Amino acid sequence: MSAELAVASAAAAAVAAPPYLVVEQVSKHFGTTIALERASLTVAAGEFVCFLGPSGCGKTTLLRAIAGLDPATSGRILQDGRDITFLPPAARDFGIVFQSYALFPNLSVNENVGYGLRGRAWPTARRTHRVAELLSLVGLSEHAKKYPAQLSGGQQQRVALARALAAEPGLLLLDEPLSALDAQVRLHLRQELRALQRRLGVTTVMVTHDQEEAMGVSDRIVVMSRGHIEQIGTPETIYRHPASAFVAGFVGHASHFDAVVDASPGTLLADGITLPCLGARKMLYGTPVQAFIRPEDVALGPSATALEGHFAARVMHQEFLGPVCRVTLQVGRLQLEADVNPSVAPAIGEVLLAALPAERLMVFPRHV
Amino acid sequence: MSDAVLPARAPSPVVVPLEARLLRFGLLLALAVLVAGLVLPLGTLLLRAFQDPEGSFVGLRNFAEYATTPSLRLAAWNSLWTAALTTLLVVPLAFGFAYALTRACIPAKGFFRAVMLLPVLAPSLLPALALIYLFGNQGMLRELLFGNSIYGPIGIIVAQVFYCFPHAALILVVALSTSDARLYEAATVLRAGHLRIFGTVTLPMARYGLVSASVVVFTLVVTDFGIPKVIGGQFPVLATDVYKQVVGLQNFNMGAVVGLVLLLPALLAFAADRWANRQRSGLLSGRAVPYVPRPRRARDLPLLALCLLVAVALVGLVAVAVWGSLVTFWPYNLNLTLQNYDFDRFDTSGWAALWNSVRIAATAAIVGTALIFGTAWLLERGAPGGALASAVRFIAGVPLAVPGLVLGLAFILFFNHPANPLGFLYGTLAILVLNGVVHFYTVMHLTAVTAIRQLDPEFESVGASLKVPAVVTFGRVTVPICLPAILDIAVYAFVNVMTTVSAVIFLYGPDTKPASVAVVHMDEAGQSSAAAAMAVTILAITASVKLAQIATTGAVNRLTQGWRAR
């Protein structure tokens, strides 16, 4: 019954817009270690998807399986309706930018960008034209004759991008393309990358361990951990409605503490404090849980008094972050972080009222 | 469920693309060369050690005979103690020299580096011949030996010190160059004195280099044939025993046994060296700051004196050989003459031997470099791994542990076997080329692998994503970037094949005698001036090739390395 339903809804989605890239139950084993376990996802044409996770979570393994550089052990990968699971990279249709860029150091920028434009389809005139077009697209026309070592990191990254896009691939793969750059250049290039992707409409998959980067550029994010996909969703969904404790802890900043579901529905008991929590309403009394609260959601002072379940907390520590001041609060054995306006930041040692809004408290069953 | 979403497709048969098959074929070719030039000959050698001359299996009888022959046992003992003593002399000397080059402020480091390499370019016979000029029966400085004879252990050890010095010094220079200035600063800040710093920072950092250097010197001495042949007199060692058994007594089976005995210390040394190398990795972090020595007279002046002394000895010994080759009749008529260079008067092959050597060395350099660099690239980047790649990788490391004499003996036993279809190679230049390539395979292979590993590992992946065949990326990117390393490999092959004696002494035919063997023959016939002249000519050729490499480095770099400039 449910299978039929799934078929029906999936079929409806397929009629609406057939996914450009389909990854089905893909696993990758290196000897006895499992790098990737039954990963499934789809990417729509023109979509920008990020694989996000800590190092060793399998995100690069999945990207390399899609590229055919390290073919999957089992499962299926389809691109534009074509089964590419076991095709060699050269028989696929993608461009790739590596973390190191892998620019050929002995070839000029021109030669690097035109490296894949060879054979009968690319006579010299056409190739020259295309290379010039790409270099103006990434804003490097005046550097065409330089060697990679003579360019800055950001410029090298753009050459690598131009080279990957040269033959108009249907799919653009980016393996941590920004992580070798310093923070400011990274932010700037990230926006440029996104604008360029929108303009060209090329389906893009990017691997990153930087959640801010993933949130900033993606249509959807695939959060991965230890070879598994934890959650797939828009940046907002992932931030506001994490599917697991891992996602809640990994994406964005959050304080977390252990609690138990209390007797009255929708309340938690944590270190003697009763906290109202919408997420706990469907949980059984006595269930041990892990609760997460984002610092910007913690209510302090007057706004806390209006909320149910407020409590007194002592300020232990404060950290000035520019737009906000992050204070560390101690309530019994619980430690919470809260963001406040720096102009009204409480002093260390001060005791004030705090409350956790019931709809913002994220809870996940804890396995003990 | 998925079938409802996705258009059903018949699973496409897995097609191995043409390119992958070509790359695999390349690896198979490399394996074939290594099997024919190393595995099968060594296997034959092993078999022969357990057979009698008629070819029937006799078990350990040959070994028992070996162990009960006192003269053979004596040779083994002699080899061991001369090698050990040489190692004890060379390694501290080379350490001092390397320390001066890397950790002291002395002038003319470039000159000392060049002088250090001089013995590498000459056949090992050259220092032995020079010592005979100085201390031999007609030697000018014979009195300095106080009645001892240079023919025997004294001559062997002195000549070996000369011959092994650059090998030890090269390793130690590398070991001492990898230093972290921060460690020295930390030690100084903690108020450690110079001696304490030397003992707690410098020596520990260099200890694996010291192990490597000792092992290499020990192996070189045990397995070298030229020096004991020329200056050993009646003093038997393992290397000359193999020669005596095979060439003198035509006892191939006993030769095989001695060959296997010779292989033992080499194998042990090889294992020790691998161990030391494994320990060495991870000594230095990526963030290390190289150490730059500051002038300090108390350290610099003695080290400069040591360097000058070593340089005078190295250059002096070569100069004596050159001088000896130019005088009419040593030591009675010291008028200069070129008659000793009229090789056709002394040896049947004469100048043709030199021409043979150049042809063999040049072919080995060209073919060997192409084969070895190509194979290294296939192993590192081109073909997928698997059993084939592992086999090639393993066999490529073996030649380092096989002394030239053992390899040469294995070659005759294998290629001279009546049933061998490759037998037609025997006595041709081709077999000498194959021997040369296999003999020096490991070092060339490691140089190539090191150069290739410095390239971004994703070059081939980028090429594949751009639908450019790996071979094109190899030609357009890998080879141009690695050209300096490729030239190094080729020159290394040329120099070593040109100067080696031990591997080729069994293998030449009537028309293919190499110059280094001609030196041995002329010396055996008592024409030591002509022998010295031939050795000097070999040195002149290898030195010019080396100089040509240095001279062209600038041009090559301008052509292919312009991208390195920022």
PDB file of N, CA, C and O in Angstrom, chain A residues 7 10 14 22 24 64 69 76 78 81 88-90 92-94 96 98 100 102-107 111 115-116 118 147 149-150 163, chain B residues 1-7 9 14 17 456 458-459 461-469 472-473 476-477 480-481 560 562-563 565-566:
ATOM      1  N   VAL A   7       5.198   5.005  -5.261  1.00  0.00           N
ATOM      2  CA  VAL A   7       5.336   4.948  -6.714  1.00  0.00           C
ATOM      3  C   VAL A   7       4.527   6.073  -7.342  1.00  0.00           C
ATOM      4  O   VAL A   7       5.015   6.802  -8.206  1.00  0.00           O
ATOM      5  N   ALA A  10       6.146   9.515  -6.579  1.00  0.00           N
ATOM      6  CA  ALA A  10       7.412   9.632  -7.276  1.00  0.00           C
ATOM      7  C   ALA A  10       7.166   9.798  -8.776  1.00  0.00           C
ATOM      8  O   ALA A  10       7.819  10.602  -9.439  1.00  0.00           O
ATOM      9  N   ALA A  14       8.230  12.729 -11.281  1.00  0.00           N
ATOM     10  CA  ALA A  14       9.012  12.463 -12.476  1.00  0.00           C
ATOM     11  C   ALA A  14       8.377  13.129 -13.696  1.00  0.00           C
ATOM     12  O   ALA A  14       9.083  13.639 -14.566  1.00  0.00           O
ATOM     13  N   VAL A  22      20.484  10.984 -10.806  1.00  0.00           N
ATOM     14  CA  VAL A  22      19.861  10.095  -9.832  1.00  0.00           C
ATOM     15  C   VAL A  22      20.930   9.198  -9.235  1.00  0.00           C
ATOM     16  O   VAL A  22      21.676   8.543  -9.962  1.00  0.00           O
ATOM     17  N   GLU A  24      21.298   6.052  -6.719  1.00  0.00           N
ATOM     18  CA  GLU A  24      20.422   5.034  -6.141  1.00  0.00           C
ATOM     19  C   GLU A  24      21.216   4.029  -5.332  1.00  0.00           C
ATOM     20  O   GLU A  24      22.011   3.273  -5.902  1.00  0.00           O
ATOM     21  N   ARG A  64      33.292  11.474  -6.185  1.00  0.00           N
ATOM     22  CA  ARG A  64      34.192  10.758  -7.092  1.00  0.00           C
ATOM     23  C   ARG A  64      33.496   9.579  -7.757  1.00  0.00           C
ATOM     24  O   ARG A  64      33.871   9.177  -8.859  1.00  0.00           O
ATOM     25  N   LEU A  69      35.695   8.603 -11.054  1.00  0.00           N
ATOM     26  CA  LEU A  69      37.117   8.512 -10.721  1.00  0.00           C
ATOM     27  C   LEU A  69      37.371   7.325  -9.801  1.00  0.00           C
ATOM     28  O   LEU A  69      38.394   6.657  -9.914  1.00  0.00           O
ATOM     29  N   ARG A  76      23.410   2.388  -8.367  1.00  0.00           N
ATOM     30  CA  ARG A  76      23.280   2.878  -9.740  1.00  0.00           C
ATOM     31  C   ARG A  76      23.356   4.385  -9.750  1.00  0.00           C
ATOM     32  O   ARG A  76      22.859   5.039  -8.842  1.00  0.00           O
ATOM     33  N   LEU A  78      22.494   7.536 -12.463  1.00  0.00           N
ATOM     34  CA  LEU A  78      21.994   7.897 -13.781  1.00  0.00           C
ATOM     35  C   LEU A  78      22.136   9.387 -13.984  1.00  0.00           C
ATOM     36  O   LEU A  78      21.825  10.177 -13.094  1.00  0.00           O
ATOM     37  N   GLY A  81      19.113  10.349 -17.546  1.00  0.00           N
ATOM     38  CA  GLY A  81      18.478   9.123 -17.996  1.00  0.00           C
ATOM     39  C   GLY A  81      19.444   8.038 -18.439  1.00  0.00           C
ATOM     40  O   GLY A  81      19.042   6.922 -18.764  1.00  0.00           O
ATOM     41  N   PRO A  88      33.826   4.882 -17.721  1.00  0.00           N
ATOM     42  CA  PRO A  88      35.048   5.610 -17.359  1.00  0.00           C
ATOM     43  C   PRO A  88      34.785   7.113 -17.425  1.00  0.00           C
ATOM     44  O   PRO A  88      33.879   7.547 -18.138  1.00  0.00           O
ATOM     45  N   PRO A  89      35.552   7.915 -16.679  1.00  0.00           N
ATOM     46  CA  PRO A  89      35.297   9.359 -16.624  1.00  0.00           C
ATOM     47  C   PRO A  89      35.197   9.996 -18.007  1.00  0.00           C
ATOM     48  O   PRO A  89      34.350  10.858 -18.241  1.00  0.00           O
ATOM     49  N   ALA A  90      36.048   9.524 -18.929  1.00  0.00           N
ATOM     50  CA  ALA A  90      36.097  10.161 -20.238  1.00  0.00           C
ATOM     51  C   ALA A  90      34.800   9.956 -21.022  1.00  0.00           C
ATOM     52  O   ALA A  90      34.511  10.697 -21.952  1.00  0.00           O
ATOM     53  N   ARG A  92      31.825  10.160 -19.693  1.00  0.00           N
ATOM     54  CA  ARG A  92      30.744  10.864 -19.010  1.00  0.00           C
ATOM     55  C   ARG A  92      30.719  12.321 -19.457  1.00  0.00           C
ATOM     56  O   ARG A  92      31.567  12.768 -20.223  1.00  0.00           O
ATOM     57  N   ASP A  93      29.773  13.065 -18.908  1.00  0.00           N
ATOM     58  CA  ASP A  93      29.613  14.446 -19.320  1.00  0.00           C
ATOM     59  C   ASP A  93      29.642  15.329 -18.081  1.00  0.00           C
ATOM     60  O   ASP A  93      28.606  15.626 -17.503  1.00  0.00           O
ATOM     61  N   PHE A  94      30.847  15.711 -17.648  1.00  0.00           N
ATOM     62  CA  PHE A  94      30.953  16.572 -16.477  1.00  0.00           C
ATOM     63  C   PHE A  94      32.255  17.369 -16.519  1.00  0.00           C
ATOM     64  O   PHE A  94      33.189  17.016 -17.231  1.00  0.00           O
ATOM     65  N   ILE A  96      35.044  19.208 -13.688  1.00  0.00           N
ATOM     66  CA  ILE A  96      35.330  19.109 -12.256  1.00  0.00           C
ATOM     67  C   ILE A  96      36.394  20.117 -11.840  1.00  0.00           C
ATOM     68  O   ILE A  96      37.316  20.408 -12.604  1.00  0.00           O
ATOM     69  N   PHE A  98      38.982  20.666  -8.625  1.00  0.00           N
ATOM     70  CA  PHE A  98      39.490  20.018  -7.427  1.00  0.00           C
ATOM     71  C   PHE A  98      39.918  21.057  -6.396  1.00  0.00           C
ATOM     72  O   PHE A  98      40.161  22.218  -6.723  1.00  0.00           O
ATOM     73  N   SER A 100      42.736  21.304  -5.026  1.00  0.00           N
ATOM     74  CA  SER A 100      44.061  21.823  -5.390  1.00  0.00           C
ATOM     75  C   SER A 100      44.036  22.520  -6.741  1.00  0.00           C
ATOM     76  O   SER A 100      45.054  22.996  -7.197  1.00  0.00           O
ATOM     77  N   ALA A 102      44.462  21.523  -9.487  1.00  0.00           N
ATOM     78  CA  ALA A 102      45.163  20.678 -10.458  1.00  0.00           C
ATOM     79  C   ALA A 102      45.361  21.395 -11.779  1.00  0.00           C
ATOM     80  O   ALA A 102      45.167  20.824 -12.847  1.00  0.00           O
ATOM     81  N   LEU A 103      45.748  22.671 -11.718  1.00  0.00           N
ATOM     82  CA  LEU A 103      46.088  23.375 -12.958  1.00  0.00           C
ATOM     83  C   LEU A 103      47.428  22.845 -13.446  1.00  0.00           C
ATOM     84  O   LEU A 103      48.315  22.588 -12.645  1.00  0.00           O
ATOM     85  N   PHE A 104      47.565  22.695 -14.756  1.00  0.00           N
ATOM     86  CA  PHE A 104      48.833  22.214 -15.286  1.00  0.00           C
ATOM     87  C   PHE A 104      49.849  23.351 -15.180  1.00  0.00           C
ATOM     88  O   PHE A 104      49.705  24.361 -15.869  1.00  0.00           O
ATOM     89  N   PRO A 105      50.874  23.217 -14.338  1.00  0.00           N
ATOM     90  CA  PRO A 105      51.733  24.369 -14.045  1.00  0.00           C
ATOM     91  C   PRO A 105      52.569  24.799 -15.238  1.00  0.00           C
ATOM     92  O   PRO A 105      52.991  25.937 -15.313  1.00  0.00           O
ATOM     93  N   ASN A 106      52.807  23.869 -16.169  1.00  0.00           N
ATOM     94  CA  ASN A 106      53.694  24.213 -17.282  1.00  0.00           C
ATOM     95  C   ASN A 106      52.917  24.742 -18.487  1.00  0.00           C
ATOM     96  O   ASN A 106      53.500  24.998 -19.519  1.00  0.00           O
ATOM     97  N   LEU A 107      51.601  24.860 -18.361  1.00  0.00           N
ATOM     98  CA  LEU A 107      50.799  25.395 -19.459  1.00  0.00           C
ATOM     99  C   LEU A 107      50.238  26.752 -19.041  1.00  0.00           C
ATOM    100  O   LEU A 107      49.913  26.973 -17.876  1.00  0.00           O
ATOM    101  N   GLU A 111      46.208  27.831 -22.399  1.00  0.00           N
ATOM    102  CA  GLU A 111      46.347  26.403 -22.715  1.00  0.00           C
ATOM    103  C   GLU A 111      45.599  25.541 -21.717  1.00  0.00           C
ATOM    104  O   GLU A 111      45.039  24.499 -22.074  1.00  0.00           O
ATOM    105  N   TYR A 115      42.475  23.092 -22.703  1.00  0.00           N
ATOM    106  CA  TYR A 115      43.069  21.742 -22.681  1.00  0.00           C
ATOM    107  C   TYR A 115      42.124  20.669 -23.217  1.00  0.00           C
ATOM    108  O   TYR A 115      42.529  19.753 -23.912  1.00  0.00           O
ATOM    109  N   GLY A 116      40.844  20.777 -22.871  1.00  0.00           N
ATOM    110  CA  GLY A 116      39.902  19.727 -23.292  1.00  0.00           C
ATOM    111  C   GLY A 116      39.286  20.000 -24.659  1.00  0.00           C
ATOM    112  O   GLY A 116      38.535  19.177 -25.187  1.00  0.00           O
ATOM    113  N   ARG A 118      39.796  19.787 -27.940  1.00  0.00           N
ATOM    114  CA  ARG A 118      40.666  19.248 -28.973  1.00  0.00           C
ATOM    115  C   ARG A 118      39.871  18.340 -29.888  1.00  0.00           C
ATOM    116  O   ARG A 118      38.721  18.033 -29.629  1.00  0.00           O
ATOM    117  N   TYR A 147      51.357  31.987 -16.465  1.00  0.00           N
ATOM    118  CA  TYR A 147      51.335  30.629 -15.951  1.00  0.00           C
ATOM    119  C   TYR A 147      50.610  30.616 -14.603  1.00  0.00           C
ATOM    120  O   TYR A 147      50.574  31.648 -13.908  1.00  0.00           O
ATOM    121  N   ALA A 149      51.376  29.709 -11.671  1.00  0.00           N
ATOM    122  CA  ALA A 149      52.129  30.156 -10.496  1.00  0.00           C
ATOM    123  C   ALA A 149      52.174  31.669 -10.385  1.00  0.00           C
ATOM    124  O   ALA A 149      52.480  32.206  -9.325  1.00  0.00           O
ATOM    125  N   GLN A 150      51.868  32.367 -11.495  1.00  0.00           N
ATOM    126  CA  GLN A 150      51.919  33.830 -11.463  1.00  0.00           C
ATOM    127  C   GLN A 150      50.588  34.436 -11.049  1.00  0.00           C
ATOM    128  O   GLN A 150      50.441  35.651 -11.010  1.00  0.00           O
ATOM    129  N   ARG A 163      38.204  26.147 -17.006  1.00  0.00           N
ATOM    130  CA  ARG A 163      38.618  24.932 -17.694  1.00  0.00           C
ATOM    131  C   ARG A 163      37.532  23.860 -17.589  1.00  0.00           C
ATOM    132  O   ARG A 163      37.243  23.150 -18.547  1.00  0.00           O
TER     133      ARG A 163
ATOM    134  N   MET B   1      10.297   0.066  -7.497  1.00  0.00           N
ATOM    135  CA  MET B   1       9.868   1.449  -7.453  1.00  0.00           C
ATOM    136  C   MET B   1      10.701   2.293  -8.394  1.00  0.00           C
ATOM    137  O   MET B   1      10.202   3.058  -9.197  1.00  0.00           O
ATOM    138  N   SER B   2      11.990   2.099  -8.358  1.00  0.00           N
ATOM    139  CA  SER B   2      12.836   2.946  -9.183  1.00  0.00           C
ATOM    140  C   SER B   2      12.524   2.736 -10.667  1.00  0.00           C
ATOM    141  O   SER B   2      12.606   3.668 -11.453  1.00  0.00           O
ATOM    142  N   ASP B   3      12.123   1.522 -11.008  1.00  0.00           N
ATOM    143  CA  ASP B   3      11.844   1.263 -12.417  1.00  0.00           C
ATOM    144  C   ASP B   3      10.685   2.101 -12.926  1.00  0.00           C
ATOM    145  O   ASP B   3      10.583   2.395 -14.108  1.00  0.00           O
ATOM    146  N   ALA B   4       9.788   2.465 -11.999  1.00  0.00           N
ATOM    147  CA  ALA B   4       8.660   3.279 -12.416  1.00  0.00           C
ATOM    148  C   ALA B   4       9.134   4.706 -12.711  1.00  0.00           C
ATOM    149  O   ALA B   4       8.592   5.380 -13.578  1.00  0.00           O
ATOM    150  N   VAL B   5      10.144   5.134 -11.984  1.00  0.00           N
ATOM    151  CA  VAL B   5      10.607   6.516 -12.141  1.00  0.00           C
ATOM    152  C   VAL B   5      11.539   6.638 -13.340  1.00  0.00           C
ATOM    153  O   VAL B   5      11.460   7.565 -14.134  1.00  0.00           O
ATOM    154  N   LEU B   6      12.411   5.655 -13.454  1.00  0.00           N
ATOM    155  CA  LEU B   6      13.479   5.792 -14.422  1.00  0.00           C
ATOM    156  C   LEU B   6      13.190   4.955 -15.643  1.00  0.00           C
ATOM    157  O   LEU B   6      12.657   3.861 -15.537  1.00  0.00           O
ATOM    158  N   PRO B   7      13.550   5.461 -16.799  1.00  0.00           N
ATOM    159  CA  PRO B   7      13.391   4.642 -17.988  1.00  0.00           C
ATOM    160  C   PRO B   7      14.225   3.377 -17.840  1.00  0.00           C
ATOM    161  O   PRO B   7      15.416   3.440 -17.515  1.00  0.00           O
ATOM    162  N   ARG B   9      16.543   0.377 -18.575  1.00  0.00           N
ATOM    163  CA  ARG B   9      17.611   0.227 -19.569  1.00  0.00           C
ATOM    164  C   ARG B   9      18.286  -1.115 -19.362  1.00  0.00           C
ATOM    165  O   ARG B   9      18.463  -1.544 -18.236  1.00  0.00           O
ATOM    166  N   VAL B  14      30.169  -4.134 -19.540  1.00  0.00           N
ATOM    167  CA  VAL B  14      31.334  -3.347 -19.128  1.00  0.00           C
ATOM    168  C   VAL B  14      32.388  -3.437 -20.227  1.00  0.00           C
ATOM    169  O   VAL B  14      32.944  -4.496 -20.489  1.00  0.00           O
ATOM    170  N   PRO B  17      37.892   0.286 -22.096  1.00  0.00           N
ATOM    171  CA  PRO B  17      38.243   1.144 -23.216  1.00  0.00           C
ATOM    172  C   PRO B  17      39.640   0.851 -23.738  1.00  0.00           C
ATOM    173  O   PRO B  17      40.485   0.308 -23.013  1.00  0.00           O
ATOM    174  N   ASP B 456      50.539  17.122  -8.943  1.00  0.00           N
ATOM    175  CA  ASP B 456      49.194  17.058  -8.384  1.00  0.00           C
ATOM    176  C   ASP B 456      48.538  15.727  -8.763  1.00  0.00           C
ATOM    177  O   ASP B 456      48.514  15.355  -9.931  1.00  0.00           O
ATOM    178  N   GLU B 458      45.678  14.902  -9.192  1.00  0.00           N
ATOM    179  CA  GLU B 458      44.434  14.977  -9.956  1.00  0.00           C
ATOM    180  C   GLU B 458      44.643  15.311 -11.431  1.00  0.00           C
ATOM    181  O   GLU B 458      43.671  15.463 -12.164  1.00  0.00           O
ATOM    182  N   PHE B 459      45.914  15.459 -11.881  1.00  0.00           N
ATOM    183  CA  PHE B 459      46.132  15.827 -13.281  1.00  0.00           C
ATOM    184  C   PHE B 459      45.413  14.888 -14.252  1.00  0.00           C
ATOM    185  O   PHE B 459      44.729  15.314 -15.166  1.00  0.00           O
ATOM    186  N   SER B 461      42.934  12.902 -13.585  1.00  0.00           N
ATOM    187  CA  SER B 461      41.488  12.984 -13.415  1.00  0.00           C
ATOM    188  C   SER B 461      40.934  14.170 -14.190  1.00  0.00           C
ATOM    189  O   SER B 461      39.899  14.070 -14.853  1.00  0.00           O
ATOM    190  N   VAL B 462      41.629  15.306 -14.103  1.00  0.00           N
ATOM    191  CA  VAL B 462      41.193  16.476 -14.855  1.00  0.00           C
ATOM    192  C   VAL B 462      41.192  16.151 -16.342  1.00  0.00           C
ATOM    193  O   VAL B 462      40.231  16.416 -17.054  1.00  0.00           O
ATOM    194  N   GLY B 463      42.286  15.532 -16.797  1.00  0.00           N
ATOM    195  CA  GLY B 463      42.376  15.145 -18.197  1.00  0.00           C
ATOM    196  C   GLY B 463      41.200  14.274 -18.598  1.00  0.00           C
ATOM    197  O   GLY B 463      40.547  14.512 -19.620  1.00  0.00           O
ATOM    198  N   ALA B 464      40.890  13.283 -17.756  1.00  0.00           N
ATOM    199  CA  ALA B 464      39.789  12.365 -18.081  1.00  0.00           C
ATOM    200  C   ALA B 464      38.468  13.112 -18.128  1.00  0.00           C
ATOM    201  O   ALA B 464      37.634  12.876 -19.012  1.00  0.00           O
ATOM    202  N   SER B 465      38.250  14.048 -17.182  1.00  0.00           N
ATOM    203  CA  SER B 465      36.978  14.769 -17.180  1.00  0.00           C
ATOM    204  C   SER B 465      36.870  15.646 -18.419  1.00  0.00           C
ATOM    205  O   SER B 465      35.783  15.949 -18.880  1.00  0.00           O
ATOM    206  N   LEU B 466      38.017  16.051 -18.970  1.00  0.00           N
ATOM    207  CA  LEU B 466      38.007  16.875 -20.187  1.00  0.00           C
ATOM    208  C   LEU B 466      38.107  15.994 -21.431  1.00  0.00           C
ATOM    209  O   LEU B 466      38.339  16.475 -22.521  1.00  0.00           O
ATOM    210  N   LYS B 467      38.003  14.675 -21.217  1.00  0.00           N
ATOM    211  CA  LYS B 467      38.037  13.695 -22.312  1.00  0.00           C
ATOM    212  C   LYS B 467      39.360  13.715 -23.073  1.00  0.00           C
ATOM    213  O   LYS B 467      39.418  13.484 -24.264  1.00  0.00           O
ATOM    214  N   VAL B 468      40.438  14.034 -22.360  1.00  0.00           N
ATOM    215  CA  VAL B 468      41.764  13.987 -22.972  1.00  0.00           C
ATOM    216  C   VAL B 468      42.414  12.684 -22.530  1.00  0.00           C
ATOM    217  O   VAL B 468      42.466  12.400 -21.336  1.00  0.00           O
ATOM    218  N   PRO B 469      42.898  11.857 -23.460  1.00  0.00           N
ATOM    219  CA  PRO B 469      43.506  10.578 -23.067  1.00  0.00           C
ATOM    220  C   PRO B 469      44.688  10.798 -22.125  1.00  0.00           C
ATOM    221  O   PRO B 469      45.408  11.793 -22.248  1.00  0.00           O
ATOM    222  N   VAL B 472      48.045  11.678 -23.598  1.00  0.00           N
ATOM    223  CA  VAL B 472      48.267  13.056 -24.035  1.00  0.00           C
ATOM    224  C   VAL B 472      48.696  13.908 -22.841  1.00  0.00           C
ATOM    225  O   VAL B 472      49.639  14.693 -22.923  1.00  0.00           O
ATOM    226  N   THR B 473      48.029  13.714 -21.709  1.00  0.00           N
ATOM    227  CA  THR B 473      48.406  14.452 -20.500  1.00  0.00           C
ATOM    228  C   THR B 473      49.834  14.086 -20.097  1.00  0.00           C
ATOM    229  O   THR B 473      50.611  14.938 -19.679  1.00  0.00           O
ATOM    230  N   ARG B 476      52.034  16.064 -22.581  1.00  0.00           N
ATOM    231  CA  ARG B 476      51.962  17.525 -22.553  1.00  0.00           C
ATOM    232  C   ARG B 476      52.296  18.101 -21.183  1.00  0.00           C
ATOM    233  O   ARG B 476      52.690  19.254 -21.072  1.00  0.00           O
ATOM    234  N   VAL B 477      52.064  17.315 -20.132  1.00  0.00           N
ATOM    235  CA  VAL B 477      52.238  17.864 -18.787  1.00  0.00           C
ATOM    236  C   VAL B 477      53.327  17.116 -18.003  1.00  0.00           C
ATOM    237  O   VAL B 477      54.308  17.713 -17.566  1.00  0.00           O
ATOM    238  N   PRO B 480      57.110  17.168 -19.685  1.00  0.00           N
ATOM    239  CA  PRO B 480      57.786  18.479 -19.617  1.00  0.00           C
ATOM    240  C   PRO B 480      58.122  18.897 -18.186  1.00  0.00           C
ATOM    241  O   PRO B 480      59.210  19.409 -17.938  1.00  0.00           O
ATOM    242  N   ILE B 481      57.224  18.652 -17.234  1.00  0.00           N
ATOM    243  CA  ILE B 481      57.502  19.074 -15.860  1.00  0.00           C
ATOM    244  C   ILE B 481      58.656  18.265 -15.282  1.00  0.00           C
ATOM    245  O   ILE B 481      59.493  18.770 -14.557  1.00  0.00           O
ATOM    246  N   THR B 560      61.578  24.450 -20.704  1.00  0.00           N
ATOM    247  CA  THR B 560      60.471  23.678 -20.146  1.00  0.00           C
ATOM    248  C   THR B 560      60.064  24.105 -18.748  1.00  0.00           C
ATOM    249  O   THR B 560      59.032  23.683 -18.268  1.00  0.00           O
ATOM    250  N   GLY B 562      59.967  27.418 -17.545  1.00  0.00           N
ATOM    251  CA  GLY B 562      59.696  28.848 -17.424  1.00  0.00           C
ATOM    252  C   GLY B 562      58.561  29.143 -16.466  1.00  0.00           C
ATOM    253  O   GLY B 562      58.533  30.172 -15.790  1.00  0.00           O
ATOM    254  N   TRP B 563      57.639  28.198 -16.362  1.00  0.00           N
ATOM    255  CA  TRP B 563      56.464  28.392 -15.512  1.00  0.00           C
ATOM    256  C   TRP B 563      56.798  28.440 -14.031  1.00  0.00           C
ATOM    257  O   TRP B 563      55.992  28.851 -13.219  1.00  0.00           O
ATOM    258  N   ALA B 565      58.960  30.339 -12.671  1.00  0.00           N
ATOM    259  CA  ALA B 565      59.166  31.727 -12.256  1.00  0.00           C
ATOM    260  C   ALA B 565      57.838  32.325 -11.807  1.00  0.00           C
ATOM    261  O   ALA B 565      56.794  32.024 -12.370  1.00  0.00           O
ATOM    262  N   ARG B 566      57.905  33.176 -10.803  1.00  0.00           N
ATOM    263  CA  ARG B 566      56.666  33.782 -10.314  1.00  0.00           C
ATOM    264  C   ARG B 566      56.467  35.135 -10.951  1.00  0.00           C
ATOM    265  O   ARG B 566      57.398  35.803 -11.260  1.00  0.00           O
TER     266      ARG B 566
END
